[in-house]
Amino acid sequence: MRTWVAPGRVNIIGEHTDYNEGYVLPIALPLVVRCTAAARTDGRVCVGSRQRPGEPVVVAVSELAAQRTRVPGWSRYPLGVVAEFARRGLRIPGVDLDLDGEVPIGAGLSSSAALSCAVAVALRDLFAPSLTDRAVIDVARAAENDYVGAPTGLLDQSAAILCTAGHALLLDVRGFAADTTAPRGVAHEQIPFDLDSAGLELLVIDTGQPHELVDGRYAERRDQCAAAAAALGVASLRDVASAADADRIADDVLRRRARHVVTENARVLAVAEKLRGGVDPRGIGPILTAGHASLRDDFEVSTLALDAAVDAALAAGAHGARMVGGGFGGSAIALVDQERTEAVAESVRRRFADMNVPDPRTFVVVPSAGAHRIG
C-alpha cells in the first residue's frame, strides 16, 4: 500500500467568486488528508477512516450509483471519486482506501476537497497514470457536486492540486474552465507569498462553528448570483465591470450580492498585483479587511463569532483580517507581525470568553504544496 496526501486550503482573498467565473487567490495548507490505497481484484471499494471508527464501508464499484443515498454521508466523498472514475470509463477493478488527516472538518478550510483530491490522485496513480491534473480537478469537483450534492465551484479542488509551496495561486476561473489544458501562466499563476521574510505570519482562527455547504444557504447564494447576472443581462457576474453597474439592479438583495462579487474580483487582482510587485505584504491587510466587510454586509455569510474574531484580531494589531470559506461558520484569518501572533490569538480568546462561547482554535499556516504521493 502507498500513501497520497492532499492539503486543505485557505483563501487569501476571493470568496464566492469561483462559481461566478471570477478570480481567486488561495494557498494550500500544511494540514493534509492522507489516503493509503491499494488495488483489489474483486470489484469492491473498501473505505475506512481514522476519524470515523467502526467497520469500513464496502460497496461494489458497479453499485456505487445505486447506493449513493444509502452509504454514510462522510463516505460519499471518497466513493463519489471512485464512481466518477468509473463513469468516465476509467476502469477500477477494486480498491482499498484508508483515510486519515488533520484538516479541521467544517472550518471553511476545504477538508472535503482535500479528501476528494487525496483519493483522486491515488486512483490516478494506481489506475489512470496518464490523467492530467486538470482532469483530476474535474473528477474531484464532479464527485462533490453530483455524488455528495455539494454545489462547489473550482476553487477548492484547484487549490488542493495546483498550489505550490511559498506561493499563492491566482486562478482565473473562467479561463481555467474554458481551457481544459489550462497551461500554467495562462489561466493560473503562482504568486510569491513569503511572509516569513517580512516578519509576518498568517493566523487561522477556527471559531468551532461548523458550516455545511449542503445545508441550502450556499446554494441560495449561487442562485441569487445567477439571478443578479440575469437582471444585468450578462452570462455571469464576472462580466460586470464595476460596482456602479451592479447598483443598477432594482432588487436590494440581488444588488448587494452582485456588488460583493464585483468588488471581490477587484480585490483579488489588487492583492495579486501587490504581491507580484514584491511590496511589503502588510499592504494587503486593508484589502483583506474590506473583503470581510463585503462578505458580512453585502453577501451576508458571516456570523457573530466570525465578526468577533476579525474585530478582536484588528484591535490587537493585525494588519488585516477576514472570514474565509463559504461562510455561515468556519474560520477567519489574520495577517500579523510574528511578535504579535500570540497577542492577537489571546485577544480573540478573550473576546470569545466575553461572548460565553468556547475558545477558538488558532494556528499559523504557511503556503504549502499541493497533492502528491509521500510513500
mmCIF file of C-alpha atoms in Angstrom:
data_model
loop_
_atom_site.group_PDB
_atom_site.id
_atom_site.type_symbol
_atom_site.label_atom_id
_atom_site.label_comp_id
_atom_site.label_asym_id
_atom_site.label_seq_id
_atom_site.Cartn_x
_atom_site.Cartn_y
_atom_site.Cartn_z
ATOM 1 C CA MET A 1 0.000 0.000 0.000
ATOM 2 C CA ARG A 2 1.115 3.531 -0.757
ATOM 3 C CA THR A 3 0.030 6.894 0.631
ATOM 4 C CA TRP A 4 -1.029 10.127 -1.051
ATOM 5 C CA VAL A 5 -1.818 13.469 0.563
ATOM 6 C CA ALA A 6 -3.873 16.499 -0.438
ATOM 7 C CA PRO A 7 -3.956 19.758 1.528
ATOM 8 C CA GLY A 8 -6.702 21.913 2.872
ATOM 9 C CA ARG A 9 -6.708 25.471 1.630
ATOM 10 C CA VAL A 10 -7.283 28.961 2.859
ATOM 11 C CA ASN A 11 -8.251 31.747 0.519
ATOM 12 C CA ILE A 12 -6.156 34.868 0.921
ATOM 13 C CA ILE A 13 -8.917 36.718 -0.926
ATOM 14 C CA GLY A 14 -11.691 35.748 -3.340
ATOM 15 C CA GLU A 15 -14.780 34.264 -1.657
ATOM 16 C CA HIS A 16 -17.867 33.297 -3.685
ATOM 17 C CA THR A 17 -16.179 34.425 -6.895
ATOM 18 C CA ASP A 18 -15.317 30.995 -8.293
ATOM 19 C CA TYR A 19 -18.842 29.960 -9.281
ATOM 20 C CA ASN A 20 -19.252 33.443 -10.755
ATOM 21 C CA GLU A 21 -16.358 32.749 -13.156
ATOM 22 C CA GLY A 22 -14.135 35.246 -11.384
ATOM 23 C CA TYR A 23 -10.750 35.265 -9.662
ATOM 24 C CA VAL A 24 -9.481 33.539 -6.510
ATOM 25 C CA LEU A 25 -6.176 33.584 -4.615
ATOM 26 C CA PRO A 26 -5.798 30.546 -2.308
ATOM 27 C CA ILE A 27 -2.819 28.905 -0.638
ATOM 28 C CA ALA A 28 -2.518 25.230 0.287
ATOM 29 C CA LEU A 29 -2.220 24.465 3.991
ATOM 30 C CA PRO A 30 0.378 22.287 5.685
ATOM 31 C CA LEU A 31 -2.636 20.369 7.056
ATOM 32 C CA VAL A 32 -3.485 17.417 4.815
ATOM 33 C CA VAL A 33 -5.750 14.422 4.297
ATOM 34 C CA ARG A 34 -3.857 11.155 3.779
ATOM 35 C CA CYS A 35 -5.153 8.350 1.589
ATOM 36 C CA THR A 36 -3.414 5.000 1.834
ATOM 37 C CA ALA A 37 -4.581 2.906 -1.088
ATOM 38 C CA ALA A 38 -4.086 -0.489 -2.704
ATOM 39 C CA ALA A 39 -5.734 -2.188 -5.664
ATOM 40 C CA ARG A 40 -8.207 -5.051 -5.221
ATOM 41 C CA THR A 41 -9.379 -7.528 -7.827
ATOM 42 C CA ASP A 42 -12.894 -8.311 -6.586
ATOM 43 C CA GLY A 43 -14.683 -5.229 -7.938
ATOM 44 C CA ARG A 44 -15.290 -3.720 -4.480
ATOM 45 C CA VAL A 45 -14.368 -0.448 -2.825
ATOM 46 C CA CYS A 46 -13.497 -0.660 0.871
ATOM 47 C CA VAL A 47 -13.281 2.721 2.643
ATOM 48 C CA GLY A 48 -12.186 3.288 6.223
ATOM 49 C CA SER A 49 -11.376 6.469 8.123
ATOM 50 C CA ARG A 50 -9.425 7.070 11.326
ATOM 51 C CA GLN A 51 -11.879 9.859 12.088
ATOM 52 C CA ARG A 52 -14.867 7.504 11.666
ATOM 53 C CA PRO A 53 -14.180 4.459 13.860
ATOM 54 C CA GLY A 54 -16.046 1.298 13.084
ATOM 55 C CA GLU A 55 -16.445 -1.104 10.239
ATOM 56 C CA PRO A 56 -15.293 0.153 6.850
ATOM 57 C CA VAL A 57 -17.842 0.893 4.144
ATOM 58 C CA VAL A 58 -17.753 -1.725 1.379
ATOM 59 C CA VAL A 59 -19.578 -1.201 -1.933
ATOM 60 C CA ALA A 60 -19.239 -2.860 -5.321
ATOM 61 C CA VAL A 61 -17.948 -0.465 -7.963
ATOM 62 C CA SER A 62 -20.876 -1.420 -10.180
ATOM 63 C CA GLU A 63 -23.321 -0.490 -7.377
ATOM 64 C CA LEU A 64 -21.885 2.914 -6.445
ATOM 65 C CA ALA A 65 -24.538 4.930 -8.272
ATOM 66 C CA ALA A 66 -27.406 2.901 -6.851
ATOM 67 C CA GLN A 67 -26.003 3.017 -3.294
ATOM 68 C CA ARG A 68 -25.328 6.766 -3.221
ATOM 69 C CA THR A 69 -28.109 7.642 -0.777
ATOM 70 C CA ARG A 70 -27.604 4.525 1.347
ATOM 71 C CA VAL A 71 -23.969 4.931 2.351
ATOM 72 C CA PRO A 72 -22.854 7.113 5.307
ATOM 73 C CA GLY A 73 -22.522 10.784 4.424
ATOM 74 C CA TRP A 74 -18.770 11.005 5.063
ATOM 75 C CA SER A 75 -18.092 8.063 2.732
ATOM 76 C CA ARG A 76 -19.804 9.728 -0.224
ATOM 77 C CA TYR A 77 -16.721 11.872 -0.841
ATOM 78 C CA PRO A 78 -14.276 9.011 -1.498
ATOM 79 C CA LEU A 79 -16.930 6.761 -3.033
ATOM 80 C CA GLY A 80 -18.025 9.608 -5.282
ATOM 81 C CA VAL A 81 -14.491 9.916 -6.650
ATOM 82 C CA VAL A 82 -14.423 6.197 -7.481
ATOM 83 C CA ALA A 83 -17.869 6.493 -9.052
ATOM 84 C CA GLU A 84 -16.723 9.427 -11.185
ATOM 85 C CA PHE A 85 -13.674 7.491 -12.410
ATOM 86 C CA ALA A 86 -15.966 4.630 -13.401
ATOM 87 C CA ARG A 87 -18.498 6.953 -15.037
ATOM 88 C CA ARG A 88 -15.721 8.318 -17.247
ATOM 89 C CA GLY A 89 -14.775 4.841 -18.396
ATOM 90 C CA LEU A 90 -11.647 4.607 -16.251
ATOM 91 C CA ARG A 91 -11.665 1.021 -15.011
ATOM 92 C CA ILE A 92 -11.364 0.479 -11.251
ATOM 93 C CA PRO A 93 -11.016 -3.279 -10.530
ATOM 94 C CA GLY A 94 -11.475 -2.600 -6.814
ATOM 95 C CA VAL A 95 -9.575 -0.603 -4.220
ATOM 96 C CA ASP A 96 -8.895 -0.299 -0.500
ATOM 97 C CA LEU A 97 -8.906 3.283 0.798
ATOM 98 C CA ASP A 98 -7.707 4.092 4.326
ATOM 99 C CA LEU A 99 -8.205 7.777 5.195
ATOM 100 C CA ASP A 100 -6.706 9.989 7.871
ATOM 101 C CA GLY A 101 -5.932 13.668 8.244
ATOM 102 C CA GLU A 102 -5.799 16.823 10.287
ATOM 103 C CA VAL A 103 -7.726 19.384 8.203
ATOM 104 C CA PRO A 104 -10.480 20.550 10.583
ATOM 105 C CA ILE A 105 -13.910 19.455 9.378
ATOM 106 C CA GLY A 106 -16.431 22.251 8.874
ATOM 107 C CA ALA A 107 -13.869 25.004 9.468
ATOM 108 C CA GLY A 108 -14.059 26.523 5.985
ATOM 109 C CA LEU A 109 -10.623 25.096 5.120
ATOM 110 C CA SER A 110 -11.833 22.688 2.438
ATOM 111 C CA SER A 111 -11.458 19.402 4.274
ATOM 112 C CA SER A 112 -13.881 17.824 1.805
ATOM 113 C CA ALA A 113 -11.834 18.858 -1.248
ATOM 114 C CA ALA A 114 -8.666 17.642 0.462
ATOM 115 C CA LEU A 115 -10.340 14.266 0.983
ATOM 116 C CA SER A 116 -11.680 14.050 -2.569
ATOM 117 C CA CYS A 117 -8.375 15.118 -4.114
ATOM 118 C CA ALA A 118 -6.285 12.736 -1.992
ATOM 119 C CA VAL A 119 -8.445 9.872 -3.242
ATOM 120 C CA ALA A 120 -8.403 11.192 -6.810
ATOM 121 C CA VAL A 121 -4.606 11.392 -7.069
ATOM 122 C CA ALA A 122 -4.305 7.926 -5.505
ATOM 123 C CA LEU A 123 -6.717 6.451 -8.062
ATOM 124 C CA ARG A 124 -4.984 8.335 -10.861
ATOM 125 C CA ASP A 125 -1.565 6.927 -9.941
ATOM 126 C CA LEU A 126 -2.911 3.409 -9.412
ATOM 127 C CA PHE A 127 -5.249 3.068 -12.382
ATOM 128 C CA ALA A 128 -5.010 6.018 -14.797
ATOM 129 C CA PRO A 129 -1.473 7.476 -14.747
ATOM 130 C CA SER A 130 -1.997 9.487 -17.934
ATOM 131 C CA LEU A 131 -4.764 11.560 -16.338
ATOM 132 C CA THR A 132 -3.786 15.244 -16.177
ATOM 133 C CA ASP A 133 -4.020 17.479 -13.116
ATOM 134 C CA ARG A 134 -6.811 19.337 -14.892
ATOM 135 C CA ALA A 135 -8.785 16.107 -15.294
ATOM 136 C CA VAL A 136 -8.193 15.169 -11.637
ATOM 137 C CA ILE A 137 -9.653 18.518 -10.591
ATOM 138 C CA ASP A 138 -12.729 17.874 -12.737
ATOM 139 C CA VAL A 139 -13.170 14.391 -11.271
ATOM 140 C CA ALA A 140 -12.929 15.622 -7.672
ATOM 141 C CA ARG A 141 -15.297 18.510 -8.307
ATOM 142 C CA ALA A 142 -17.846 16.310 -10.083
ATOM 143 C CA ALA A 143 -17.733 13.843 -7.187
ATOM 144 C CA GLU A 144 -18.662 16.595 -4.723
ATOM 145 C CA ASN A 145 -21.266 18.186 -6.991
ATOM 146 C CA ASP A 146 -23.009 15.057 -8.236
ATOM 147 C CA TYR A 147 -22.410 12.283 -5.705
ATOM 148 C CA VAL A 148 -22.338 14.312 -2.490
ATOM 149 C CA GLY A 149 -24.648 17.104 -3.604
ATOM 150 C CA ALA A 150 -22.349 19.969 -2.535
ATOM 151 C CA PRO A 151 -22.521 22.716 -5.214
ATOM 152 C CA THR A 152 -18.860 23.768 -5.067
ATOM 153 C CA GLY A 153 -17.005 25.736 -7.712
ATOM 154 C CA LEU A 154 -13.487 25.016 -8.959
ATOM 155 C CA LEU A 155 -11.622 26.819 -6.181
ATOM 156 C CA ASP A 156 -11.150 24.113 -3.583
ATOM 157 C CA GLN A 157 -10.081 21.276 -5.857
ATOM 158 C CA SER A 158 -7.808 23.530 -7.927
ATOM 159 C CA ALA A 159 -6.043 24.739 -4.801
ATOM 160 C CA ALA A 160 -5.580 21.195 -3.499
ATOM 161 C CA ILE A 161 -3.982 20.067 -6.772
ATOM 162 C CA LEU A 162 -2.191 23.120 -8.189
ATOM 163 C CA CYS A 163 -0.833 25.100 -5.236
ATOM 164 C CA THR A 164 2.927 25.168 -4.653
ATOM 165 C CA ALA A 165 4.975 25.861 -1.536
ATOM 166 C CA GLY A 166 5.785 29.520 -0.937
ATOM 167 C CA HIS A 167 3.137 30.799 -3.335
ATOM 168 C CA ALA A 168 -0.490 31.815 -3.591
ATOM 169 C CA LEU A 169 -2.394 30.545 -6.625
ATOM 170 C CA LEU A 170 -4.031 33.220 -8.778
ATOM 171 C CA LEU A 171 -6.758 31.366 -10.635
ATOM 172 C CA ASP A 172 -8.857 32.851 -13.421
ATOM 173 C CA VAL A 173 -11.812 30.507 -13.067
ATOM 174 C CA ARG A 174 -13.405 31.394 -16.399
ATOM 175 C CA GLY A 175 -10.168 30.875 -18.300
ATOM 176 C CA PHE A 176 -9.412 27.681 -16.424
ATOM 177 C CA ALA A 177 -12.866 26.240 -17.035
ATOM 178 C CA ALA A 178 -12.811 27.132 -20.725
ATOM 179 C CA ASP A 179 -9.377 25.655 -21.424
ATOM 180 C CA THR A 180 -9.214 22.021 -20.364
ATOM 181 C CA THR A 181 -5.434 22.023 -20.884
ATOM 182 C CA ALA A 182 -5.042 25.209 -18.824
ATOM 183 C CA PRO A 183 -1.305 25.762 -19.308
ATOM 184 C CA ARG A 184 0.463 27.374 -16.399
ATOM 185 C CA GLY A 185 0.709 31.133 -16.646
ATOM 186 C CA VAL A 186 -2.440 31.449 -18.741
ATOM 187 C CA ALA A 187 -5.392 30.567 -16.520
ATOM 188 C CA HIS A 188 -3.397 30.308 -13.314
ATOM 189 C CA GLU A 189 -0.252 31.858 -11.935
ATOM 190 C CA GLN A 190 1.945 31.182 -8.918
ATOM 191 C CA ILE A 191 2.268 34.435 -6.949
ATOM 192 C CA PRO A 192 5.181 34.649 -4.448
ATOM 193 C CA PHE A 193 3.849 34.795 -0.889
ATOM 194 C CA ASP A 194 6.789 34.799 1.520
ATOM 195 C CA LEU A 195 5.531 36.142 4.836
ATOM 196 C CA ASP A 196 8.435 34.914 6.944
ATOM 197 C CA SER A 197 10.990 37.156 5.254
ATOM 198 C CA ALA A 198 8.729 40.131 6.015
ATOM 199 C CA GLY A 199 8.388 39.146 9.677
ATOM 200 C CA LEU A 200 4.733 38.204 9.228
ATOM 201 C CA GLU A 201 2.513 35.203 9.911
ATOM 202 C CA LEU A 202 -0.918 34.141 8.745
ATOM 203 C CA LEU A 203 -3.023 33.161 11.736
ATOM 204 C CA VAL A 204 -6.066 30.945 11.223
ATOM 205 C CA ILE A 205 -8.870 31.315 13.771
ATOM 206 C CA ASP A 206 -11.253 28.346 13.745
ATOM 207 C CA THR A 207 -14.413 29.546 15.501
ATOM 208 C CA GLY A 208 -15.552 25.993 16.155
ATOM 209 C CA GLN A 209 -18.879 26.724 14.464
ATOM 210 C CA PRO A 210 -19.040 24.217 11.609
ATOM 211 C CA HIS A 211 -20.566 25.113 8.281
ATOM 212 C CA GLU A 212 -22.157 22.810 5.737
ATOM 213 C CA LEU A 213 -22.191 23.516 2.017
ATOM 214 C CA VAL A 214 -25.103 21.130 1.581
ATOM 215 C CA ASP A 215 -27.448 22.912 4.016
ATOM 216 C CA GLY A 216 -29.015 25.101 1.323
ATOM 217 C CA ARG A 217 -27.699 28.571 2.156
ATOM 218 C CA TYR A 218 -24.629 28.231 -0.077
ATOM 219 C CA ALA A 219 -26.830 27.086 -2.956
ATOM 220 C CA GLU A 220 -29.152 30.018 -2.268
ATOM 221 C CA ARG A 221 -26.245 32.444 -2.730
ATOM 222 C CA ARG A 222 -25.368 30.792 -6.033
ATOM 223 C CA ASP A 223 -28.947 31.147 -7.219
ATOM 224 C CA GLN A 224 -29.020 34.799 -6.164
ATOM 225 C CA CYS A 225 -25.819 35.496 -8.099
ATOM 226 C CA ALA A 226 -27.283 33.862 -11.193
ATOM 227 C CA ALA A 227 -30.427 35.961 -10.804
ATOM 228 C CA ALA A 228 -28.327 39.122 -10.397
ATOM 229 C CA ALA A 229 -26.418 38.341 -13.584
ATOM 230 C CA ALA A 230 -29.694 37.778 -15.434
ATOM 231 C CA ALA A 231 -31.015 41.103 -14.154
ATOM 232 C CA LEU A 232 -27.988 42.816 -15.691
ATOM 233 C CA GLY A 233 -28.242 40.839 -18.938
ATOM 234 C CA VAL A 234 -24.855 39.147 -18.612
ATOM 235 C CA ALA A 235 -23.855 35.493 -18.579
ATOM 236 C CA SER A 236 -22.009 35.820 -15.283
ATOM 237 C CA LEU A 237 -21.195 38.446 -12.679
ATOM 238 C CA ARG A 238 -17.626 38.173 -13.986
ATOM 239 C CA ASP A 239 -18.874 40.336 -16.876
ATOM 240 C CA VAL A 240 -19.958 43.234 -14.651
ATOM 241 C CA ALA A 241 -17.334 45.968 -14.925
ATOM 242 C CA SER A 242 -17.916 47.942 -11.737
ATOM 243 C CA ALA A 243 -19.886 48.245 -8.538
ATOM 244 C CA ALA A 244 -21.757 51.137 -10.161
ATOM 245 C CA ASP A 245 -23.054 48.707 -12.775
ATOM 246 C CA ALA A 246 -24.145 46.284 -10.040
ATOM 247 C CA ASP A 247 -26.019 49.105 -8.338
ATOM 248 C CA ARG A 248 -28.387 49.275 -11.325
ATOM 249 C CA ILE A 249 -30.150 46.128 -10.051
ATOM 250 C CA ALA A 250 -33.511 47.089 -8.577
ATOM 251 C CA ASP A 251 -33.788 44.265 -6.059
ATOM 252 C CA ASP A 252 -31.817 45.179 -2.921
ATOM 253 C CA VAL A 253 -30.662 41.650 -2.087
ATOM 254 C CA LEU A 254 -29.532 40.843 -5.620
ATOM 255 C CA ARG A 255 -27.842 44.237 -5.881
ATOM 256 C CA ARG A 256 -25.768 43.582 -2.777
ATOM 257 C CA ARG A 257 -24.868 40.052 -3.848
ATOM 258 C CA ALA A 258 -23.617 41.375 -7.188
ATOM 259 C CA ARG A 259 -21.724 44.232 -5.545
ATOM 260 C CA HIS A 260 -19.794 41.780 -3.376
ATOM 261 C CA VAL A 261 -18.746 39.615 -6.305
ATOM 262 C CA VAL A 262 -17.681 42.569 -8.462
ATOM 263 C CA THR A 263 -15.668 44.246 -5.711
ATOM 264 C CA GLU A 264 -14.198 40.925 -4.531
ATOM 265 C CA ASN A 265 -12.856 40.214 -8.007
ATOM 266 C CA ALA A 266 -11.193 43.631 -7.931
ATOM 267 C CA ARG A 267 -9.716 42.863 -4.517
ATOM 268 C CA VAL A 268 -8.207 39.589 -5.754
ATOM 269 C CA LEU A 269 -6.486 41.335 -8.642
ATOM 270 C CA ALA A 270 -5.293 44.154 -6.378
ATOM 271 C CA VAL A 271 -3.737 41.746 -3.857
ATOM 272 C CA ALA A 272 -2.104 39.697 -6.618
ATOM 273 C CA GLU A 273 -0.637 42.845 -8.172
ATOM 274 C CA LYS A 274 0.839 43.973 -4.863
ATOM 275 C CA LEU A 275 2.381 40.584 -4.118
ATOM 276 C CA ARG A 276 3.619 40.168 -7.693
ATOM 277 C CA GLY A 277 5.344 43.526 -7.406
ATOM 278 C CA GLY A 278 7.225 42.498 -4.277
ATOM 279 C CA VAL A 279 5.734 45.125 -1.956
ATOM 280 C CA ASP A 280 5.590 44.677 1.812
ATOM 281 C CA PRO A 281 2.741 42.155 2.335
ATOM 282 C CA ARG A 282 1.427 44.339 5.147
ATOM 283 C CA GLY A 283 -0.007 46.446 2.343
ATOM 284 C CA ILE A 284 -2.630 43.831 1.520
ATOM 285 C CA GLY A 285 -4.076 43.952 5.038
ATOM 286 C CA PRO A 286 -6.709 46.662 4.437
ATOM 287 C CA ILE A 287 -7.870 44.834 1.307
ATOM 288 C CA LEU A 288 -8.449 41.664 3.326
ATOM 289 C CA THR A 289 -10.438 43.608 5.906
ATOM 290 C CA ALA A 290 -12.531 45.243 3.189
ATOM 291 C CA GLY A 291 -13.283 41.758 1.876
ATOM 292 C CA HIS A 292 -14.672 40.774 5.265
ATOM 293 C CA ALA A 293 -16.926 43.833 5.403
ATOM 294 C CA SER A 294 -18.295 42.929 1.966
ATOM 295 C CA LEU A 295 -18.950 39.319 2.967
ATOM 296 C CA ARG A 296 -20.618 40.498 6.170
ATOM 297 C CA ASP A 297 -22.775 43.307 4.768
ATOM 298 C CA ASP A 298 -23.368 42.610 1.073
ATOM 299 C CA PHE A 299 -23.155 38.824 0.881
ATOM 300 C CA GLU A 300 -24.407 38.157 4.426
ATOM 301 C CA VAL A 301 -22.459 34.965 5.069
ATOM 302 C CA SER A 302 -20.576 35.988 8.214
ATOM 303 C CA THR A 303 -21.583 35.180 11.798
ATOM 304 C CA LEU A 304 -21.289 36.893 15.162
ATOM 305 C CA ALA A 305 -18.322 34.670 16.022
ATOM 306 C CA LEU A 306 -16.523 35.400 12.743
ATOM 307 C CA ASP A 307 -17.136 39.126 13.147
ATOM 308 C CA ALA A 308 -15.858 38.966 16.715
ATOM 309 C CA ALA A 309 -12.712 37.115 15.618
ATOM 310 C CA VAL A 310 -11.979 39.710 12.931
ATOM 311 C CA ASP A 311 -12.685 42.682 15.203
ATOM 312 C CA ALA A 312 -10.582 41.304 18.066
ATOM 313 C CA ALA A 313 -7.671 40.497 15.744
ATOM 314 C CA LEU A 314 -7.683 44.011 14.288
ATOM 315 C CA ALA A 315 -7.951 45.572 17.737
ATOM 316 C CA ALA A 316 -4.835 43.634 18.801
ATOM 317 C CA GLY A 317 -2.798 44.922 15.876
ATOM 318 C CA ALA A 318 -3.467 42.600 12.931
ATOM 319 C CA HIS A 319 -2.760 44.317 9.622
ATOM 320 C CA GLY A 320 -5.863 42.753 8.099
ATOM 321 C CA ALA A 321 -8.404 40.059 8.915
ATOM 322 C CA ARG A 322 -11.348 38.388 7.238
ATOM 323 C CA MET A 323 -13.588 35.346 7.322
ATOM 324 C CA VAL A 324 -12.681 32.598 4.869
ATOM 325 C CA GLY A 325 -14.606 29.877 3.075
ATOM 326 C CA GLY A 326 -18.277 29.664 2.240
ATOM 327 C CA GLY A 327 -19.361 31.307 5.481
ATOM 328 C CA PHE A 328 -22.161 30.629 7.998
ATOM 329 C CA GLY A 329 -19.428 29.425 10.355
ATOM 330 C CA GLY A 330 -15.889 28.192 9.951
ATOM 331 C CA SER A 331 -12.700 30.241 10.204
ATOM 332 C CA ALA A 332 -11.117 33.648 9.841
ATOM 333 C CA ILE A 333 -7.562 34.644 9.012
ATOM 334 C CA ALA A 334 -5.425 37.468 10.356
ATOM 335 C CA LEU A 335 -2.220 38.892 8.890
ATOM 336 C CA VAL A 336 0.003 39.612 11.894
ATOM 337 C CA ASP A 337 3.543 40.541 12.815
ATOM 338 C CA GLN A 338 5.369 37.474 14.117
ATOM 339 C CA GLU A 339 5.917 39.038 17.529
ATOM 340 C CA ARG A 340 2.194 39.829 17.816
ATOM 341 C CA THR A 341 0.774 36.432 16.881
ATOM 342 C CA GLU A 342 0.118 35.213 20.409
ATOM 343 C CA ALA A 343 -1.246 38.590 21.494
ATOM 344 C CA VAL A 344 -3.714 38.548 18.602
ATOM 345 C CA ALA A 345 -4.750 34.977 19.408
ATOM 346 C CA GLU A 346 -5.228 35.884 23.062
ATOM 347 C CA SER A 347 -7.317 38.924 22.118
ATOM 348 C CA VAL A 348 -9.643 36.662 20.143
ATOM 349 C CA ARG A 349 -9.859 34.159 23.004
ATOM 350 C CA ARG A 350 -10.802 36.959 25.429
ATOM 351 C CA ARG A 351 -13.482 38.204 23.054
ATOM 352 C CA PHE A 352 -14.938 34.704 22.783
ATOM 353 C CA ALA A 353 -14.872 34.329 26.572
ATOM 354 C CA ASP A 354 -16.803 37.601 26.880
ATOM 355 C CA MET A 355 -19.379 36.137 24.485
ATOM 356 C CA ASN A 356 -19.552 32.955 26.600
ATOM 357 C CA VAL A 357 -18.637 30.706 23.669
ATOM 358 C CA PRO A 358 -15.900 28.033 23.586
ATOM 359 C CA ASP A 359 -12.312 29.048 22.861
ATOM 360 C CA PRO A 360 -11.412 29.141 19.177
ATOM 361 C CA ARG A 361 -8.617 27.002 17.804
ATOM 362 C CA THR A 362 -5.784 29.153 16.454
ATOM 363 C CA PHE A 363 -2.768 28.094 14.395
ATOM 364 C CA VAL A 364 -0.249 29.567 11.966
ATOM 365 C CA VAL A 365 -0.135 28.348 8.362
ATOM 366 C CA VAL A 366 2.364 28.724 5.533
ATOM 367 C CA PRO A 367 1.837 28.302 1.766
ATOM 368 C CA SER A 368 2.392 24.597 1.140
ATOM 369 C CA ALA A 369 2.499 22.042 -1.664
ATOM 370 C CA GLY A 370 -0.482 20.584 -3.488
ATOM 371 C CA ALA A 371 -1.465 16.910 -3.650
ATOM 372 C CA HIS A 372 1.324 14.358 -4.045
ATOM 373 C CA ARG A 373 2.444 10.856 -3.086
ATOM 374 C CA ILE A 374 4.506 10.536 0.092
ATOM 375 C CA GLY A 375 5.211 6.810 0.219
#
